[in-house]
Tab-separated table of C-alpha atoms in Angstrom:
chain	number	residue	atom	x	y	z
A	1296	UNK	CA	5.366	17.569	51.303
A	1297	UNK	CA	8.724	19.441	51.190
A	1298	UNK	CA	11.209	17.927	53.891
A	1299	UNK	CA	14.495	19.499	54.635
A	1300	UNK	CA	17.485	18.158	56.544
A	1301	UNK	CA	20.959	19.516	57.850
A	1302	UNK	CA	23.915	17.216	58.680
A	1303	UNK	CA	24.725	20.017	61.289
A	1304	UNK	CA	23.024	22.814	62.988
A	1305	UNK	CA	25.655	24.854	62.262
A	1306	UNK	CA	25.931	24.229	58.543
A	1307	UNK	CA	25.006	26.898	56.438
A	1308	UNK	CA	21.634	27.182	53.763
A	1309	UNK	CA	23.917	25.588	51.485
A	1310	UNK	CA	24.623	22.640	53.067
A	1311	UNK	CA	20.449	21.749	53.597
A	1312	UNK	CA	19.240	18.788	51.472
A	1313	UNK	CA	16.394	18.595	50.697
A	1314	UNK	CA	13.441	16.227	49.715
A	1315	UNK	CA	10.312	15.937	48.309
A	1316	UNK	CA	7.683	13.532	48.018
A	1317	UNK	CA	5.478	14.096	45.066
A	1318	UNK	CA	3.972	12.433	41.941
A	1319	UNK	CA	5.362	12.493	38.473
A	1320	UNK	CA	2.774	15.075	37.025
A	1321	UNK	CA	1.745	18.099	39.268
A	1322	UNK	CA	-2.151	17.102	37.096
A	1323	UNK	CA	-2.873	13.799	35.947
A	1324	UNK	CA	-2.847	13.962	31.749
A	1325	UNK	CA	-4.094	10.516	30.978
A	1326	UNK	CA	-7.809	11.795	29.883
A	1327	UNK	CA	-6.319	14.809	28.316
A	1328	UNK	CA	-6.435	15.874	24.842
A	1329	UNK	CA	-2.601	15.481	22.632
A	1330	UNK	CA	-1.814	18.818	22.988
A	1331	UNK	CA	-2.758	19.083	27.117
A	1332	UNK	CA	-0.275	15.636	26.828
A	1333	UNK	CA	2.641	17.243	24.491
A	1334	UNK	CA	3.220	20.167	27.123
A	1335	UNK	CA	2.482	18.429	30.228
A	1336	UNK	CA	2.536	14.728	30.141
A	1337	UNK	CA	5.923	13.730	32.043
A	1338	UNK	CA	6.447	17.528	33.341
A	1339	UNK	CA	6.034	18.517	36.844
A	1340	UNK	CA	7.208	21.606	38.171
A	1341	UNK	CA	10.520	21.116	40.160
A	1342	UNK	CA	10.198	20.022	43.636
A	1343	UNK	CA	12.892	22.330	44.949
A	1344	UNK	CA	11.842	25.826	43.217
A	1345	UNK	CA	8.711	25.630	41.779
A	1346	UNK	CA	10.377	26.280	37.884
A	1347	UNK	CA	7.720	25.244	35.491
A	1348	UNK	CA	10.338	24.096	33.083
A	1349	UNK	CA	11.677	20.750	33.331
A	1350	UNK	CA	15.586	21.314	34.511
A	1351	UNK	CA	18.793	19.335	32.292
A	1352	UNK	CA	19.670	17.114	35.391
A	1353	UNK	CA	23.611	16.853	34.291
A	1354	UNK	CA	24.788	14.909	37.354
A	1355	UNK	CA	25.715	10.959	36.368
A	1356	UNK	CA	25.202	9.489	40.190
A	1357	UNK	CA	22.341	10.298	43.007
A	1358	UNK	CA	23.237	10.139	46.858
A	1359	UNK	CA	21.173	7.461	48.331
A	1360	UNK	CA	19.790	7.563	51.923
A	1361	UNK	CA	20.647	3.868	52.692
A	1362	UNK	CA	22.362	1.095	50.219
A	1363	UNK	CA	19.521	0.422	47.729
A	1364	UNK	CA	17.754	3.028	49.190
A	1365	UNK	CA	17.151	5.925	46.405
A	1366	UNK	CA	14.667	8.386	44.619
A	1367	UNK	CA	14.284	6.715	41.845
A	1368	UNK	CA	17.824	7.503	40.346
A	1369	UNK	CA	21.202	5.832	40.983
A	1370	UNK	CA	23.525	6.144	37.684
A	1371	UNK	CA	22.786	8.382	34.676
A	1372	UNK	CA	23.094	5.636	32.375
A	1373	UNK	CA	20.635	3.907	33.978
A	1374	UNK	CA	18.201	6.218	34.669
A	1375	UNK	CA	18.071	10.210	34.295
A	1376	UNK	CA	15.420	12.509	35.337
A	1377	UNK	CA	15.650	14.457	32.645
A	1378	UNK	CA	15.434	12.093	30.315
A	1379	UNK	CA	12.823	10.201	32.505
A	1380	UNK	CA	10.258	13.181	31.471
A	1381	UNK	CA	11.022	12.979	28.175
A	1382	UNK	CA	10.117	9.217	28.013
A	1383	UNK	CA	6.936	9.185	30.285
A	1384	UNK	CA	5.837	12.080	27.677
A	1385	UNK	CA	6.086	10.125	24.315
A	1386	UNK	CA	4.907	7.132	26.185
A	1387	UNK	CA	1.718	9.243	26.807
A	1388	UNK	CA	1.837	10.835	23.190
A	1389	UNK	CA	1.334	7.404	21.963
A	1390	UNK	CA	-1.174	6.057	24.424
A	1391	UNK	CA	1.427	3.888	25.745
A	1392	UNK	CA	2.690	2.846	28.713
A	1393	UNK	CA	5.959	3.508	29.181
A	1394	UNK	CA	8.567	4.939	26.791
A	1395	UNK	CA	12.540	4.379	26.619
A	1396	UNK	CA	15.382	7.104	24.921
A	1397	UNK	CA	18.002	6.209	23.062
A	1398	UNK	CA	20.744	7.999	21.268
A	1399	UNK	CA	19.672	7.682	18.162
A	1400	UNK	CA	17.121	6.293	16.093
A	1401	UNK	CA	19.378	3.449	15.256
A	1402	UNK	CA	20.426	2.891	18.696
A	1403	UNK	CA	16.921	2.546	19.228
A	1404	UNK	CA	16.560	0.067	16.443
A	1405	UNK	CA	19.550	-1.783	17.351
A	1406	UNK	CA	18.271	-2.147	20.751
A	1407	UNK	CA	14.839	-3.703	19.761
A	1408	UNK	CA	16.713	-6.037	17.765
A	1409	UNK	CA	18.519	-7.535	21.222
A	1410	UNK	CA	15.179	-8.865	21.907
A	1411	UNK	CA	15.488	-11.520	19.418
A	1412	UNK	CA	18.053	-14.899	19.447
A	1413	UNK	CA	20.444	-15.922	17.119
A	1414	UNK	CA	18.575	-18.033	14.694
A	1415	UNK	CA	15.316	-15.690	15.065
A	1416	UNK	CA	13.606	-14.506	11.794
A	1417	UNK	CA	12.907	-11.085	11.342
A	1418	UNK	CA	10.439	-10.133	8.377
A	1419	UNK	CA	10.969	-6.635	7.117
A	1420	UNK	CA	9.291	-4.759	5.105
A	1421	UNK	CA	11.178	-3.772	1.620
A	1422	UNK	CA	10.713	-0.332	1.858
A	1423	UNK	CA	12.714	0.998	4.475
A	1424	UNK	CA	15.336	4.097	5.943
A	1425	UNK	CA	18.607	2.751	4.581
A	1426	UNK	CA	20.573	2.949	7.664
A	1427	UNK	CA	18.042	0.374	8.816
A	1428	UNK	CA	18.696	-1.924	5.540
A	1429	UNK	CA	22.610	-1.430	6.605
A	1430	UNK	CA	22.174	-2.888	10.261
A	1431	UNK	CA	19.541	-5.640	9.336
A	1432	UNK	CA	21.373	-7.003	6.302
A	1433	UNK	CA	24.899	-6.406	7.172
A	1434	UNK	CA	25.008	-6.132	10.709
A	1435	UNK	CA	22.808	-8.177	12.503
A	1436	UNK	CA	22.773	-10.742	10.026
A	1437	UNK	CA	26.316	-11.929	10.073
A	1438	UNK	CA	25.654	-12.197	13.900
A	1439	UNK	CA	22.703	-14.802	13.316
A	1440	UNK	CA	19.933	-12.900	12.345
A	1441	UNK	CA	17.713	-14.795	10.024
A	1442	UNK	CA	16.203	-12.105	7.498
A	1443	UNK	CA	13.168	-12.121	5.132
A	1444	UNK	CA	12.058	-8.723	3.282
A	1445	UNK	CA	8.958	-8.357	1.765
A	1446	UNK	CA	6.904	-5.926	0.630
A	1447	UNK	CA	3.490	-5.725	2.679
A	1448	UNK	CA	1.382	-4.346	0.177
A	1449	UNK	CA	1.081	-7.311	-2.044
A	1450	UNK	CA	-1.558	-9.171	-0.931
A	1451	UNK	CA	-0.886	-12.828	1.074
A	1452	UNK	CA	2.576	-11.840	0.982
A	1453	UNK	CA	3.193	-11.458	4.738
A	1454	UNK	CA	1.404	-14.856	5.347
A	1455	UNK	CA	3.417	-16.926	3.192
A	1456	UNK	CA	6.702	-15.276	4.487
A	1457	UNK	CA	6.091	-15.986	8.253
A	1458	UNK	CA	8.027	-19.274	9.601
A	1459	UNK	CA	7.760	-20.677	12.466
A	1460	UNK	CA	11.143	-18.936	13.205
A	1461	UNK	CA	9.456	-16.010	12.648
A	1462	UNK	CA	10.021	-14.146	15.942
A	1463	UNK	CA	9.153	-10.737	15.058
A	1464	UNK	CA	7.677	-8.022	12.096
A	1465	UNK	CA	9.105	-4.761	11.304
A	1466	UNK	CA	7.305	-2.332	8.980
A	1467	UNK	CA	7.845	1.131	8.488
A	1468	UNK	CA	4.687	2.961	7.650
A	1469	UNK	CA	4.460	5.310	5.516
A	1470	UNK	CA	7.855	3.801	4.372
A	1471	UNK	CA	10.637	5.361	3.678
A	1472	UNK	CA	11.204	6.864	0.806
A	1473	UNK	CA	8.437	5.061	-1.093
A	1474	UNK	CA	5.645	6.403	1.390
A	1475	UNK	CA	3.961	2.548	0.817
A	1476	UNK	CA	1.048	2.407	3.508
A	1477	UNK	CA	1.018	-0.566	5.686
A	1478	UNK	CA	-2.421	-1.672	7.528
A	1479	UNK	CA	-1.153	-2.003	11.121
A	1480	UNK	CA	-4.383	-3.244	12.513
A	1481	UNK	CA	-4.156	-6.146	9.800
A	1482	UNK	CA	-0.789	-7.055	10.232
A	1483	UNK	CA	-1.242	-6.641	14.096
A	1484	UNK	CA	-4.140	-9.411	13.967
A	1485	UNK	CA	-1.952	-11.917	12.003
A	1486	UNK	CA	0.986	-11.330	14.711
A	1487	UNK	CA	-1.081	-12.076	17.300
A	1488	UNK	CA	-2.356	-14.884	16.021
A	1489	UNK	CA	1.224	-16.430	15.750
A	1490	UNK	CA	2.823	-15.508	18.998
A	1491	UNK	CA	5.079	-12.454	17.201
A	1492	UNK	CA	6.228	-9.089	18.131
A	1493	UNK	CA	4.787	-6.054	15.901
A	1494	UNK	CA	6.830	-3.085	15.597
A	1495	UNK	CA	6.107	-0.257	14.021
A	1496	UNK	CA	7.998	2.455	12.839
A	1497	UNK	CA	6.212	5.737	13.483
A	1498	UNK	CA	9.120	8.391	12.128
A	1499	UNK	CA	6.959	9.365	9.373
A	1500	UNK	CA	3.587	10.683	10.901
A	1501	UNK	CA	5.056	10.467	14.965
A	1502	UNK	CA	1.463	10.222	17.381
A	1503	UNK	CA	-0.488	13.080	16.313
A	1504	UNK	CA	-1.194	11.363	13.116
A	1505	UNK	CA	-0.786	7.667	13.923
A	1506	UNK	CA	-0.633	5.876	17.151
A	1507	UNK	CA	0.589	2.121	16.339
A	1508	UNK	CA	-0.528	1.054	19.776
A	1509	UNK	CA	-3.934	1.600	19.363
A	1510	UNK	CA	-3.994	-0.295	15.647
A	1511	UNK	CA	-2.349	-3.631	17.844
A	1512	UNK	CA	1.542	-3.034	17.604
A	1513	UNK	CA	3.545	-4.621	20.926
A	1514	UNK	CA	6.326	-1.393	19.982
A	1515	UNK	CA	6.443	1.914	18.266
A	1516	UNK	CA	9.877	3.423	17.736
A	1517	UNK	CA	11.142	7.052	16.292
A	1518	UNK	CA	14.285	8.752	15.012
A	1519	UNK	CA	13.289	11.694	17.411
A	1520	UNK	CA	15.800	13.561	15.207
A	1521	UNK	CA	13.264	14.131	12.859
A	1522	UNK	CA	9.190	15.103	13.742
A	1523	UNK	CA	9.319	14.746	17.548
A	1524	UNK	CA	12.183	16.831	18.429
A	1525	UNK	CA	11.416	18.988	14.942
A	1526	UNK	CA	14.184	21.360	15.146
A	1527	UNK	CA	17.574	19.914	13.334
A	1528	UNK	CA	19.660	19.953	16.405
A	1529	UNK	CA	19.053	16.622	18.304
A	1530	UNK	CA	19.995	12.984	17.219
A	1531	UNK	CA	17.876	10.508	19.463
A	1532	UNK	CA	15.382	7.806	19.255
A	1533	UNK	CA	12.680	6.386	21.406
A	1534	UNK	CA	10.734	3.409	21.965
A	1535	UNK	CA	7.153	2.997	23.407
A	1536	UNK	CA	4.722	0.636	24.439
A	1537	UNK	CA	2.434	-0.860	26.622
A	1538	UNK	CA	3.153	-4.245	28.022
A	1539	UNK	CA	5.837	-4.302	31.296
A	1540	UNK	CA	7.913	-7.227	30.625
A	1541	UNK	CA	8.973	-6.119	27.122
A	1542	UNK	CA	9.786	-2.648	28.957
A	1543	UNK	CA	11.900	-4.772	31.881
A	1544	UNK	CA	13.332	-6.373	28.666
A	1545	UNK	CA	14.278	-3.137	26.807
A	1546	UNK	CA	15.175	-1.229	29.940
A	1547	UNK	CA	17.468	-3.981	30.860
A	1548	UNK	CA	19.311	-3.429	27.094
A	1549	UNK	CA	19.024	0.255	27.502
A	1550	UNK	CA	21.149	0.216	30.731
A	1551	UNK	CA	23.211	-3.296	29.425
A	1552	UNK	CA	24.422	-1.455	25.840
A	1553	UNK	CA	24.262	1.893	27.321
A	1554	UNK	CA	23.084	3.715	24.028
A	1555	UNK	CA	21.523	6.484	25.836
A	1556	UNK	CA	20.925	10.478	24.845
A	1557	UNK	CA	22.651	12.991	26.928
A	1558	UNK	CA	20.444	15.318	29.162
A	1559	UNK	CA	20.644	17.961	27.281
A	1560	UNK	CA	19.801	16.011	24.185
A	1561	UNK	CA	16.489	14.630	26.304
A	1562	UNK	CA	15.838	18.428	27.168
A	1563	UNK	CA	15.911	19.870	24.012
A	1564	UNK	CA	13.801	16.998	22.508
A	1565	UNK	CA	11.251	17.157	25.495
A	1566	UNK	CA	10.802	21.110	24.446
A	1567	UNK	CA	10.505	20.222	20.912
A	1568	UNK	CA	7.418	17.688	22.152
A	1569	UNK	CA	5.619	20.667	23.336
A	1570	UNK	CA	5.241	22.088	19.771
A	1571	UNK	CA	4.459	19.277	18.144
A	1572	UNK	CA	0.836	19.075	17.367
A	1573	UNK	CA	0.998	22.732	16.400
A	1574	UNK	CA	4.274	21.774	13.990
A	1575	UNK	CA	2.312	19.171	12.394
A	1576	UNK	CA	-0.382	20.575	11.125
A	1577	UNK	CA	1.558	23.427	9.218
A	1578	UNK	CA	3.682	20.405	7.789
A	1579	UNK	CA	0.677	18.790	6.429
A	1580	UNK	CA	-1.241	22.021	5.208
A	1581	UNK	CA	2.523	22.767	3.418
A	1582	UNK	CA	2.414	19.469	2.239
A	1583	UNK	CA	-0.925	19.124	0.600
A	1584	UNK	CA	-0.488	22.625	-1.474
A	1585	UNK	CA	2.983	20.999	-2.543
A	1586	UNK	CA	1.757	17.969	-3.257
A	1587	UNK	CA	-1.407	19.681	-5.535
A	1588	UNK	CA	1.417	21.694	-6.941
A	1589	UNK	CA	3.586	18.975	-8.460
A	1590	UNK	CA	0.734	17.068	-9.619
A	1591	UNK	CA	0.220	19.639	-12.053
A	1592	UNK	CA	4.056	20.342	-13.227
A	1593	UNK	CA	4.861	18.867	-16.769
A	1594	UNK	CA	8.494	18.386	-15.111
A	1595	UNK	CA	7.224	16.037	-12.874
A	1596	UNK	CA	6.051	12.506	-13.932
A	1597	UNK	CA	4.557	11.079	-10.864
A	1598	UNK	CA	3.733	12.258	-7.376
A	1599	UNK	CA	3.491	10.135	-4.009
A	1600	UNK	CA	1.401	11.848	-1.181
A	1601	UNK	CA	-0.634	9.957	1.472
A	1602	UNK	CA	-3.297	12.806	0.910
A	1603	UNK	CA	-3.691	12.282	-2.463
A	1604	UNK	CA	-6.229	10.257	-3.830
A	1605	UNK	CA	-4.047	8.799	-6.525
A	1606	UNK	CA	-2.272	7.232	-3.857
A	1607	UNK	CA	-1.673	3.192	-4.176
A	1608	UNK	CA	-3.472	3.256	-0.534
A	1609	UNK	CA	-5.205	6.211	0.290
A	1610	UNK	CA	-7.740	3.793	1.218
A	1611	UNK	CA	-5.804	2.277	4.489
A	1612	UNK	CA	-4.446	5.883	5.214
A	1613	UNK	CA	-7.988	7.408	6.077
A	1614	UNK	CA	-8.440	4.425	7.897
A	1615	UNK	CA	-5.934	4.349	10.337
A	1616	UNK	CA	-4.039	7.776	9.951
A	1617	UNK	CA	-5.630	11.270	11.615
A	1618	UNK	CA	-3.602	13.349	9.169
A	1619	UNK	CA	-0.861	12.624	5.998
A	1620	UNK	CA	2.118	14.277	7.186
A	1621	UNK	CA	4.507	16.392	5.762
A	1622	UNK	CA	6.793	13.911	3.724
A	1623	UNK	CA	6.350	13.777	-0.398
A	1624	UNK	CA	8.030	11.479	-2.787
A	1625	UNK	CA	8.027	12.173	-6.657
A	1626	UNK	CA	9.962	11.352	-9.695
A	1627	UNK	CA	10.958	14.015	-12.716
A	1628	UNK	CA	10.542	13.271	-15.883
A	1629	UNK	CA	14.560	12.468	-16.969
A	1630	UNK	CA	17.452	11.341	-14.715
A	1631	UNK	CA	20.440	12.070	-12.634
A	1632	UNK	CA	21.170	15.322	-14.774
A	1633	UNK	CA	17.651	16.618	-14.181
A	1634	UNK	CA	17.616	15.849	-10.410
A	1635	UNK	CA	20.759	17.372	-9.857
A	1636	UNK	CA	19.879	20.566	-11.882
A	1637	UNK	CA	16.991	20.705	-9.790
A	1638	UNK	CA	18.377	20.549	-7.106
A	1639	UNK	CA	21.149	22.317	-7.172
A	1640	UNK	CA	19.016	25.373	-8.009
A	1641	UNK	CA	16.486	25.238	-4.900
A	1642	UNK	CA	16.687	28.131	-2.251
A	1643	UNK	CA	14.804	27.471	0.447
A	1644	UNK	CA	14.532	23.785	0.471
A	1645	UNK	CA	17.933	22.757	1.652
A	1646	UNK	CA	19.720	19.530	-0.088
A	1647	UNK	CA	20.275	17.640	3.056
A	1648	UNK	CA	19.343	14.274	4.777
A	1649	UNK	CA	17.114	13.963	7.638
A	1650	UNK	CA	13.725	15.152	7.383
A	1651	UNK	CA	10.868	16.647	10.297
A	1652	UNK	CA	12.684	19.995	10.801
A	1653	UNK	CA	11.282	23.105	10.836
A	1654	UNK	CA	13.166	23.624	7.504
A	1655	UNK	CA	12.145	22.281	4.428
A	1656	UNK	CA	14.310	19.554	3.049
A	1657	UNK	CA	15.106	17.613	-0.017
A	1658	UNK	CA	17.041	14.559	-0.540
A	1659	UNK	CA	17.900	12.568	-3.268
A	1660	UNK	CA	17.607	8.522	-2.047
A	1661	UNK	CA	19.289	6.881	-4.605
A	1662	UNK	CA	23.099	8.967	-3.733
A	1663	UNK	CA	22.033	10.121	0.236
A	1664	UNK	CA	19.817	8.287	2.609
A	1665	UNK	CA	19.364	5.134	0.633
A	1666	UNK	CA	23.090	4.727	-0.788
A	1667	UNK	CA	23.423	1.408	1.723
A	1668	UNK	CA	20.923	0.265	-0.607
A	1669	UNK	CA	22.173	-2.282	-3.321
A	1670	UNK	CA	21.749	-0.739	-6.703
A	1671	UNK	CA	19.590	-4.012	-7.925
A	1672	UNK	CA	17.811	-3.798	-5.010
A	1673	UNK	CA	16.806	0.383	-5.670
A	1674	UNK	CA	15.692	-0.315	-9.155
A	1675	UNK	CA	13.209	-3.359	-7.716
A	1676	UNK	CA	11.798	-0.634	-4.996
A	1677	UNK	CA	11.462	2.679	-7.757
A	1678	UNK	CA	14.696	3.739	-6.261
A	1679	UNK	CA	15.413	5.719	-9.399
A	1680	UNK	CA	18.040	8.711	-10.159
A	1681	UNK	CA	15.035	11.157	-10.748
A	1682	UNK	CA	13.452	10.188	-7.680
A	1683	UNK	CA	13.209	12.934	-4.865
A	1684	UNK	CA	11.874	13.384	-1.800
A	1685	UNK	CA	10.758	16.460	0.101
A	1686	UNK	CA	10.613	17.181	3.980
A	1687	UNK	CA	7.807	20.368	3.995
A	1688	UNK	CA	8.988	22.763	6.495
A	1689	UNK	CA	6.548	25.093	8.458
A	1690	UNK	CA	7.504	28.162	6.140
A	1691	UNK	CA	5.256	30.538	4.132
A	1692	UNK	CA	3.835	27.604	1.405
A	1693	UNK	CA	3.522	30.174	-1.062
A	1694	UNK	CA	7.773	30.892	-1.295
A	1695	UNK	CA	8.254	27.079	-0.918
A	1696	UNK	CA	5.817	26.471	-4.057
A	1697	UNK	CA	7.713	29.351	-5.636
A	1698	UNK	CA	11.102	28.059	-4.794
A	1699	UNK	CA	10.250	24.197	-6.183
A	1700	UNK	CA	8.966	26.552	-9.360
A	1701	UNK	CA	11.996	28.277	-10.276
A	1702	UNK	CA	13.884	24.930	-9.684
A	1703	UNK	CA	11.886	22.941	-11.976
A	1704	UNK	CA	11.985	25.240	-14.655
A	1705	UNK	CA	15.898	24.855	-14.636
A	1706	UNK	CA	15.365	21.218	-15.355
């Protein structure tokens, strides 16, 4: 119901506001399938026109009708409808609850990390993005963080690490830039059983190939940069989950820190949402052909693809993953000279950090994403100069298998 109001009789068209009373969906998506939920979940066609696509709402403050008395929206900062969409959309993508923006992926992180105390221990898996070594190790643990990093796949490890100032467990899976696979569902049963907060980190595979909240994790977080937003042009990040007092929590930090994404940042990663199922499985099909590919090069001496049966845990990633993604890890056969000769000498695959774009990527961890890294501390995780990893874009496969082909045989 559509109810319009002048101040004056006499006041123009213009001068009318107007209100509406309606729900956040214009269909209810919960019992929808993913790709019903990427283009509609959190979308409702505006109240005022009718437009079908959700408008950038660029004003920072909302008139109210009576002190305390709002919509819904009072300050951007605190709460914008734009980005409002975006968040009830992942939050549905990952059979959550609720989701919360942030301006980046590390804002994001840096956020869930406010949850804990001074003196609270963290336990990290080893393998991980190195801008999230770089705020765990050097950031939040000169300001009291208490810090243990493991690595999940040995077995008993996790067990024996967790103190009873063991507040909460961060794993990244597949990690980053190992791709190590991680059983949530395990790891979620021996968190419960201790009174500690799972998060996951779902960058990797984002919801249409994993969904954390269903294996037992309290949070899931992204880097929307990368597979959610899918197009090279947003930095964001984004938390989901399902239980209402960790969301008063992390809505309270949200507005508190004020780490938030623009509008237009929320608008282009809301239209990005509604391509991502179809995004993801070209990454994977890329993938797999790559991955088959590289297996067979006698420039190559080992390759690491979820998909692949010679992966360390295939196993746990038919178990609890729908689909491998589109991220490979592998190591030529040399060093630093061979990687950068290879790499120098790719076409299509750009040299670049980041990964989840449209475009296919490659990045070499050891001198880009994972420089934070201590160099001890790379050689214990396979960190290696002649390590590479690859971000499959959505291109033709055949021209990216040709392009890694004329770049391997300048190595």
């Amino acid at each position: 119901q559509v109810v319009c109001q002048s101040f004056n009789k006499n006041y123009s068209f213009s001068s009318i506001v107007c209100r509406r009373s309606y729900s956040k969906e214009h269909f209810n998506t919960a019992n929808k399938g993913f790709a019903t939920k990427a283009v509609h979940a959190g979308c409702y066609p505006d109240p005022s026109t009718g437009a079908v696509v959700t408008p950038i709402s660029l004003s920072t403050t909302f008139r109210q009708q009576s002190p305390g008395v709002h919509q819904g929206y009072e300050y951007s900062r605190t709460r914008n409808p734009t980005r409002a969409c975006f968040e009830d959309c992942v939050g549905a993508l990952e059979n959550g609850n609720w989701g919360l923006a942030f301006g980046s992926g590390m804002a994001a992180t840096t956020s869930i990390i406010h949850l804990l105390d001074k003196d609270d221990e963290l336990v990290c898996i080893d393998d991980v993005y190195g801008g999230t070594y770089r705020y765990f190790s050097k950031i939040a643990v000169p300001h009291g963080l208490q810090l243990k990093m493991i690595d999940f796949t040995s077995p008993s490890a996790l067990s024996n690490a967790i103190s009873p100032k063991t507040k909460m467990i961060w794993i990244e899976t597949p990690t980053n830039p190992n791709l190590k696979i991680v059983d949530i569902a395990k790891v979620a049963s021996l968190a419960k059983q201790r009174n500690i907060l799972l998060v996951v980190d779902n960058t990797f595979l984002s919801p249409y190939f994993q969904k954390p909240l269903d294996l037992g994790a309290d949070l899931v977080m992204h880097s929307v940069t990368k597979y959610l937003n899918g197009h090279c042009d947003v930095v964001m990040g984004v938390v989901a989950g399902r239980d209402e007092t960790l969301k008063e929590r992390l809505s309270f930090i949200q507005n508190g820190i004020g780490a938030i994404p623009s509008p237009f940042d929320s608008f282009l990663a809301l239209r990005g949402l509604k391509t991502l199922h179809l995004r993801m499985q070209r990454h994977e099909e890329n993938a797999k052909v790559i991955a088959n590919f590289l297996v067979k090069s006698d420039k190559v001496d080992k390759v690491y693809y979820p998909g692949l049966p010679s992966h360390p845990q295939h196993d746990i990633a038919k178990k609890q993953m729908s689909g491998f993604g589109g991220m490979i890890t592998f190591w030529l056969k040399g060093g630093i000279n061979e990687s950068r000769r290879f790499l120098e000498n790719l076409q299509i695959f750009a040299l670049a950090e980041s990964l989840g774009g449209v475009e296919s990527l490659a990045n070499h961890p050891a001198i880009m994403t994972h420089a934070s890294v201590p160099p001890e501390n790379r050689i214990k995780l396979g960190i290696h100069d002649n390590m590479v990893r690859l971000s499959c874009g959505v291109e033709d496969v055949n021209d990216l298998v040709e392009d890694l082909k004329q770049a391997l045989s300048c190595v």
